[in-house]
């Protein structure tokens, strides 16, 4: 069964098994895979299982969804590729994805496999640790920002206009009520 494994320090080792057709990932607890990290949107992305493919679809997240450093709206995630949601990096771990099934073999006694080596993606190699770790997969100099709430802006503009209209009407009423000389 395929699973997403978090690589980001502080969350390292957390994983989520992709055992349903659609999995939502985000900061709030109504997601199937909750990642409580500020740079992850409340509903960041969704994962669709389509046969052997894992399709990632961004849900209009604030800080974007990236596969191997490239921003995506919708794309297939392959085993070993890095998925980044905000500041959180994950890898797809799909057992058996590296080993292709043998086709066209004749029925009969099972043959011993000569080399069944499977490469499993790892975090950081020893040489990377000795050289100071791996370089970040994204630009950390940019600050992440929160989306602006347009409805809130419209509300306060409406309140201000309404206040001016009320003030104007009050002035008119007082002017009419005052005695003329």
mmCIF file of C-alpha atoms in Angstrom:
data_model
loop_
_atom_site.group_PDB
_atom_site.id
_atom_site.type_symbol
_atom_site.label_atom_id
_atom_site.label_comp_id
_atom_site.label_asym_id
_atom_site.label_seq_id
_atom_site.Cartn_x
_atom_site.Cartn_y
_atom_site.Cartn_z
ATOM 1 C CA UNK A 1 0.000 0.000 0.000
ATOM 2 C CA UNK A 2 1.337 3.430 -0.934
ATOM 3 C CA UNK A 3 1.921 5.966 1.808
ATOM 4 C CA UNK A 4 3.114 9.542 2.209
ATOM 5 C CA UNK A 5 5.997 9.988 4.649
ATOM 6 C CA UNK A 6 6.891 13.414 6.093
ATOM 7 C CA UNK A 7 10.590 14.338 5.776
ATOM 8 C CA UNK A 8 10.504 17.774 7.455
ATOM 9 C CA UNK A 9 12.378 18.045 10.747
ATOM 10 C CA UNK A 10 10.050 18.067 13.733
ATOM 11 C CA UNK A 11 7.460 16.022 11.842
ATOM 12 C CA UNK A 12 9.880 13.367 10.522
ATOM 13 C CA UNK A 13 8.543 9.861 10.362
ATOM 14 C CA UNK A 14 4.857 10.754 10.407
ATOM 15 C CA UNK A 15 3.153 8.900 7.603
ATOM 16 C CA UNK A 16 -0.279 8.346 6.149
ATOM 17 C CA UNK A 17 -1.295 5.211 4.294
ATOM 18 C CA UNK A 18 -3.232 5.946 1.103
ATOM 19 C CA UNK A 19 -5.941 3.307 1.479
ATOM 20 C CA UNK A 20 -8.933 5.235 0.062
ATOM 21 C CA UNK A 21 -9.569 6.678 -3.403
ATOM 22 C CA UNK A 22 -9.502 10.312 -2.178
ATOM 23 C CA UNK A 23 -7.455 11.686 0.709
ATOM 24 C CA UNK A 24 -7.490 15.339 1.742
ATOM 25 C CA UNK A 25 -4.397 16.889 3.331
ATOM 26 C CA UNK A 26 -4.421 20.078 5.357
ATOM 27 C CA UNK A 27 -3.934 21.857 8.673
ATOM 28 C CA UNK A 28 -7.425 21.366 10.165
ATOM 29 C CA UNK A 29 -8.708 18.156 11.709
ATOM 30 C CA UNK A 30 -11.438 17.380 9.148
ATOM 31 C CA UNK A 31 -8.742 16.258 6.647
ATOM 32 C CA UNK A 32 -7.903 12.558 6.407
ATOM 33 C CA UNK A 33 -4.202 13.486 6.760
ATOM 34 C CA UNK A 34 -3.835 16.426 9.135
ATOM 35 C CA UNK A 35 -0.523 18.312 9.148
ATOM 36 C CA UNK A 36 -0.765 20.957 11.880
ATOM 37 C CA UNK A 37 1.893 23.315 10.514
ATOM 38 C CA UNK A 38 1.228 27.047 9.858
ATOM 39 C CA UNK A 39 2.490 27.052 6.244
ATOM 40 C CA UNK A 40 0.029 24.278 5.303
ATOM 41 C CA UNK A 41 -3.423 25.576 4.278
ATOM 42 C CA UNK A 42 -6.508 24.390 6.141
ATOM 43 C CA UNK A 43 -7.438 22.300 3.072
ATOM 44 C CA UNK A 44 -4.173 22.228 1.100
ATOM 45 C CA UNK A 45 -4.483 19.439 -1.463
ATOM 46 C CA UNK A 46 -6.119 16.132 -2.219
ATOM 47 C CA UNK A 47 -4.658 12.799 -3.280
ATOM 48 C CA UNK A 48 -6.513 10.517 -5.713
ATOM 49 C CA UNK A 49 -5.569 6.883 -6.271
ATOM 50 C CA UNK A 50 -6.139 5.948 -9.899
ATOM 51 C CA UNK A 51 -4.919 2.421 -10.421
ATOM 52 C CA UNK A 52 -1.159 2.542 -9.827
ATOM 53 C CA UNK A 53 -1.042 6.343 -10.156
ATOM 54 C CA UNK A 54 -1.132 8.832 -7.307
ATOM 55 C CA UNK A 55 -2.676 12.101 -8.514
ATOM 56 C CA UNK A 56 -2.096 15.265 -6.445
ATOM 57 C CA UNK A 57 -4.527 18.198 -6.858
ATOM 58 C CA UNK A 58 -3.910 21.578 -5.195
ATOM 59 C CA UNK A 59 -6.996 23.024 -3.452
ATOM 60 C CA UNK A 60 -6.131 26.691 -4.077
ATOM 61 C CA UNK A 61 -3.676 26.625 -1.184
ATOM 62 C CA UNK A 62 -2.027 29.819 0.016
ATOM 63 C CA UNK A 63 1.573 28.626 -0.265
ATOM 64 C CA UNK A 64 1.207 26.213 -3.160
ATOM 65 C CA UNK A 65 1.753 22.531 -3.846
ATOM 66 C CA UNK A 66 5.068 21.474 -5.418
ATOM 67 C CA UNK A 67 6.432 18.224 -6.853
ATOM 68 C CA UNK A 68 10.244 18.164 -7.035
ATOM 69 C CA UNK A 69 10.314 21.960 -6.690
ATOM 70 C CA UNK A 70 7.810 22.701 -9.479
ATOM 71 C CA UNK A 71 4.474 24.282 -8.591
ATOM 72 C CA UNK A 72 1.507 22.198 -9.697
ATOM 73 C CA UNK A 73 -2.255 22.531 -9.885
ATOM 74 C CA UNK A 74 -2.656 18.827 -10.643
ATOM 75 C CA UNK A 75 0.027 16.233 -11.342
ATOM 76 C CA UNK A 76 1.003 12.592 -10.829
ATOM 77 C CA UNK A 77 3.360 11.915 -7.907
ATOM 78 C CA UNK A 78 5.771 9.033 -8.514
ATOM 79 C CA UNK A 79 7.597 6.980 -5.853
ATOM 80 C CA UNK A 80 10.701 8.788 -4.626
ATOM 81 C CA UNK A 81 9.527 12.240 -5.731
ATOM 82 C CA UNK A 82 9.270 15.044 -3.173
ATOM 83 C CA UNK A 83 5.898 16.631 -2.495
ATOM 84 C CA UNK A 84 6.042 20.020 -0.739
ATOM 85 C CA UNK A 85 3.074 21.644 0.968
ATOM 86 C CA UNK A 86 4.124 25.049 2.354
ATOM 87 C CA UNK A 87 7.271 24.281 4.391
ATOM 88 C CA UNK A 88 6.513 20.560 4.752
ATOM 89 C CA UNK A 89 8.233 18.005 2.510
ATOM 90 C CA UNK A 90 6.860 14.500 1.975
ATOM 91 C CA UNK A 91 7.881 11.500 -0.119
ATOM 92 C CA UNK A 92 5.711 8.855 -1.709
ATOM 93 C CA UNK A 93 6.650 5.385 -0.475
ATOM 94 C CA UNK A 94 5.086 2.715 -2.682
ATOM 95 C CA UNK A 95 6.331 -0.806 -1.903
ATOM 96 C CA UNK A 96 6.869 -2.837 -5.036
ATOM 97 C CA UNK A 97 6.749 0.186 -7.342
ATOM 98 C CA UNK A 98 10.413 -0.280 -8.315
ATOM 99 C CA UNK A 99 10.001 -3.971 -9.092
ATOM 100 C CA UNK A 100 8.187 -4.578 -12.374
ATOM 101 C CA UNK A 101 6.228 -7.844 -12.585
ATOM 102 C CA UNK A 102 7.586 -10.471 -14.941
ATOM 103 C CA UNK A 103 5.447 -11.031 -18.021
ATOM 104 C CA UNK A 104 5.345 -13.841 -20.553
ATOM 105 C CA UNK A 105 6.751 -16.526 -18.254
ATOM 106 C CA UNK A 106 5.727 -20.067 -18.986
ATOM 107 C CA UNK A 107 3.763 -21.996 -16.346
ATOM 108 C CA UNK A 108 5.756 -24.504 -14.407
ATOM 109 C CA UNK A 109 7.997 -24.610 -11.368
ATOM 110 C CA UNK A 110 8.874 -21.211 -9.945
ATOM 111 C CA UNK A 111 12.287 -19.934 -10.986
ATOM 112 C CA UNK A 112 14.577 -18.392 -8.431
ATOM 113 C CA UNK A 113 14.998 -14.649 -8.966
ATOM 114 C CA UNK A 114 18.606 -13.690 -9.515
ATOM 115 C CA UNK A 115 18.417 -10.090 -8.246
ATOM 116 C CA UNK A 116 15.372 -8.719 -6.486
ATOM 117 C CA UNK A 117 17.036 -5.573 -5.202
ATOM 118 C CA UNK A 118 14.537 -2.839 -4.518
ATOM 119 C CA UNK A 119 15.661 0.728 -4.036
ATOM 120 C CA UNK A 120 13.779 2.412 -1.214
ATOM 121 C CA UNK A 121 14.028 6.209 -1.079
ATOM 122 C CA UNK A 122 15.817 7.426 2.034
ATOM 123 C CA UNK A 123 16.063 10.739 3.761
ATOM 124 C CA UNK A 124 19.664 12.001 3.956
ATOM 125 C CA UNK A 125 22.810 10.067 3.021
ATOM 126 C CA UNK A 126 25.925 9.992 5.191
ATOM 127 C CA UNK A 127 27.889 12.065 2.650
ATOM 128 C CA UNK A 128 25.166 14.727 2.705
ATOM 129 C CA UNK A 129 25.343 14.866 6.503
ATOM 130 C CA UNK A 130 29.124 15.225 6.447
ATOM 131 C CA UNK A 131 28.906 18.058 3.923
ATOM 132 C CA UNK A 132 26.432 20.018 6.040
ATOM 133 C CA UNK A 133 23.145 18.406 5.026
ATOM 134 C CA UNK A 134 21.206 18.687 1.879
ATOM 135 C CA UNK A 135 20.371 22.010 0.334
ATOM 136 C CA UNK A 136 16.802 23.153 0.766
ATOM 137 C CA UNK A 137 14.475 22.182 -2.049
ATOM 138 C CA UNK A 138 12.877 25.603 -2.066
ATOM 139 C CA UNK A 139 13.703 29.251 -1.448
ATOM 140 C CA UNK A 140 13.556 29.922 2.302
ATOM 141 C CA UNK A 141 14.202 33.652 1.873
ATOM 142 C CA UNK A 142 10.601 34.269 0.837
ATOM 143 C CA UNK A 143 8.075 34.688 3.599
ATOM 144 C CA UNK A 144 4.787 32.874 3.294
ATOM 145 C CA UNK A 145 1.719 35.052 3.452
ATOM 146 C CA UNK A 146 -1.887 34.610 4.401
ATOM 147 C CA UNK A 147 -4.606 35.126 1.823
ATOM 148 C CA UNK A 148 -6.514 38.403 2.040
ATOM 149 C CA UNK A 149 -10.142 38.106 2.971
ATOM 150 C CA UNK A 150 -11.925 40.109 0.262
ATOM 151 C CA UNK A 151 -15.327 39.657 1.912
ATOM 152 C CA UNK A 152 -13.966 41.322 5.074
ATOM 153 C CA UNK A 153 -12.648 44.272 3.069
ATOM 154 C CA UNK A 154 -16.008 44.702 1.314
ATOM 155 C CA UNK A 155 -17.794 44.542 4.672
ATOM 156 C CA UNK A 156 -15.728 47.374 6.186
ATOM 157 C CA UNK A 157 -16.068 49.526 3.050
ATOM 158 C CA UNK A 158 -19.849 49.017 3.257
ATOM 159 C CA UNK A 159 -19.849 49.961 6.954
ATOM 160 C CA UNK A 160 -17.925 53.167 6.174
ATOM 161 C CA UNK A 161 -20.315 54.153 3.343
ATOM 162 C CA UNK A 162 -23.335 53.426 5.553
ATOM 163 C CA UNK A 163 -21.804 55.537 8.340
ATOM 164 C CA UNK A 164 -21.328 58.508 5.978
ATOM 165 C CA UNK A 165 -24.930 58.216 4.733
ATOM 166 C CA UNK A 166 -26.292 58.121 8.318
ATOM 167 C CA UNK A 167 -24.156 61.125 9.296
ATOM 168 C CA UNK A 168 -25.419 63.046 6.247
ATOM 169 C CA UNK A 169 -29.061 62.232 7.099
ATOM 170 C CA UNK A 170 -28.577 63.314 10.730
ATOM 171 C CA UNK A 171 -27.121 66.633 9.576
ATOM 172 C CA UNK A 172 -30.092 67.153 7.252
ATOM 173 C CA UNK A 173 -32.570 66.403 10.063
ATOM 174 C CA UNK A 174 -30.861 68.829 12.478
ATOM 175 C CA UNK A 175 -30.684 71.489 9.806
ATOM 176 C CA UNK A 176 -34.421 71.168 9.111
ATOM 177 C CA UNK A 177 -35.252 71.171 12.840
ATOM 178 C CA UNK A 178 -33.212 74.298 13.660
ATOM 179 C CA UNK A 179 -35.198 77.593 13.609
ATOM 180 C CA UNK A 180 -34.415 79.930 10.698
ATOM 181 C CA UNK A 181 -33.517 83.527 11.496
#
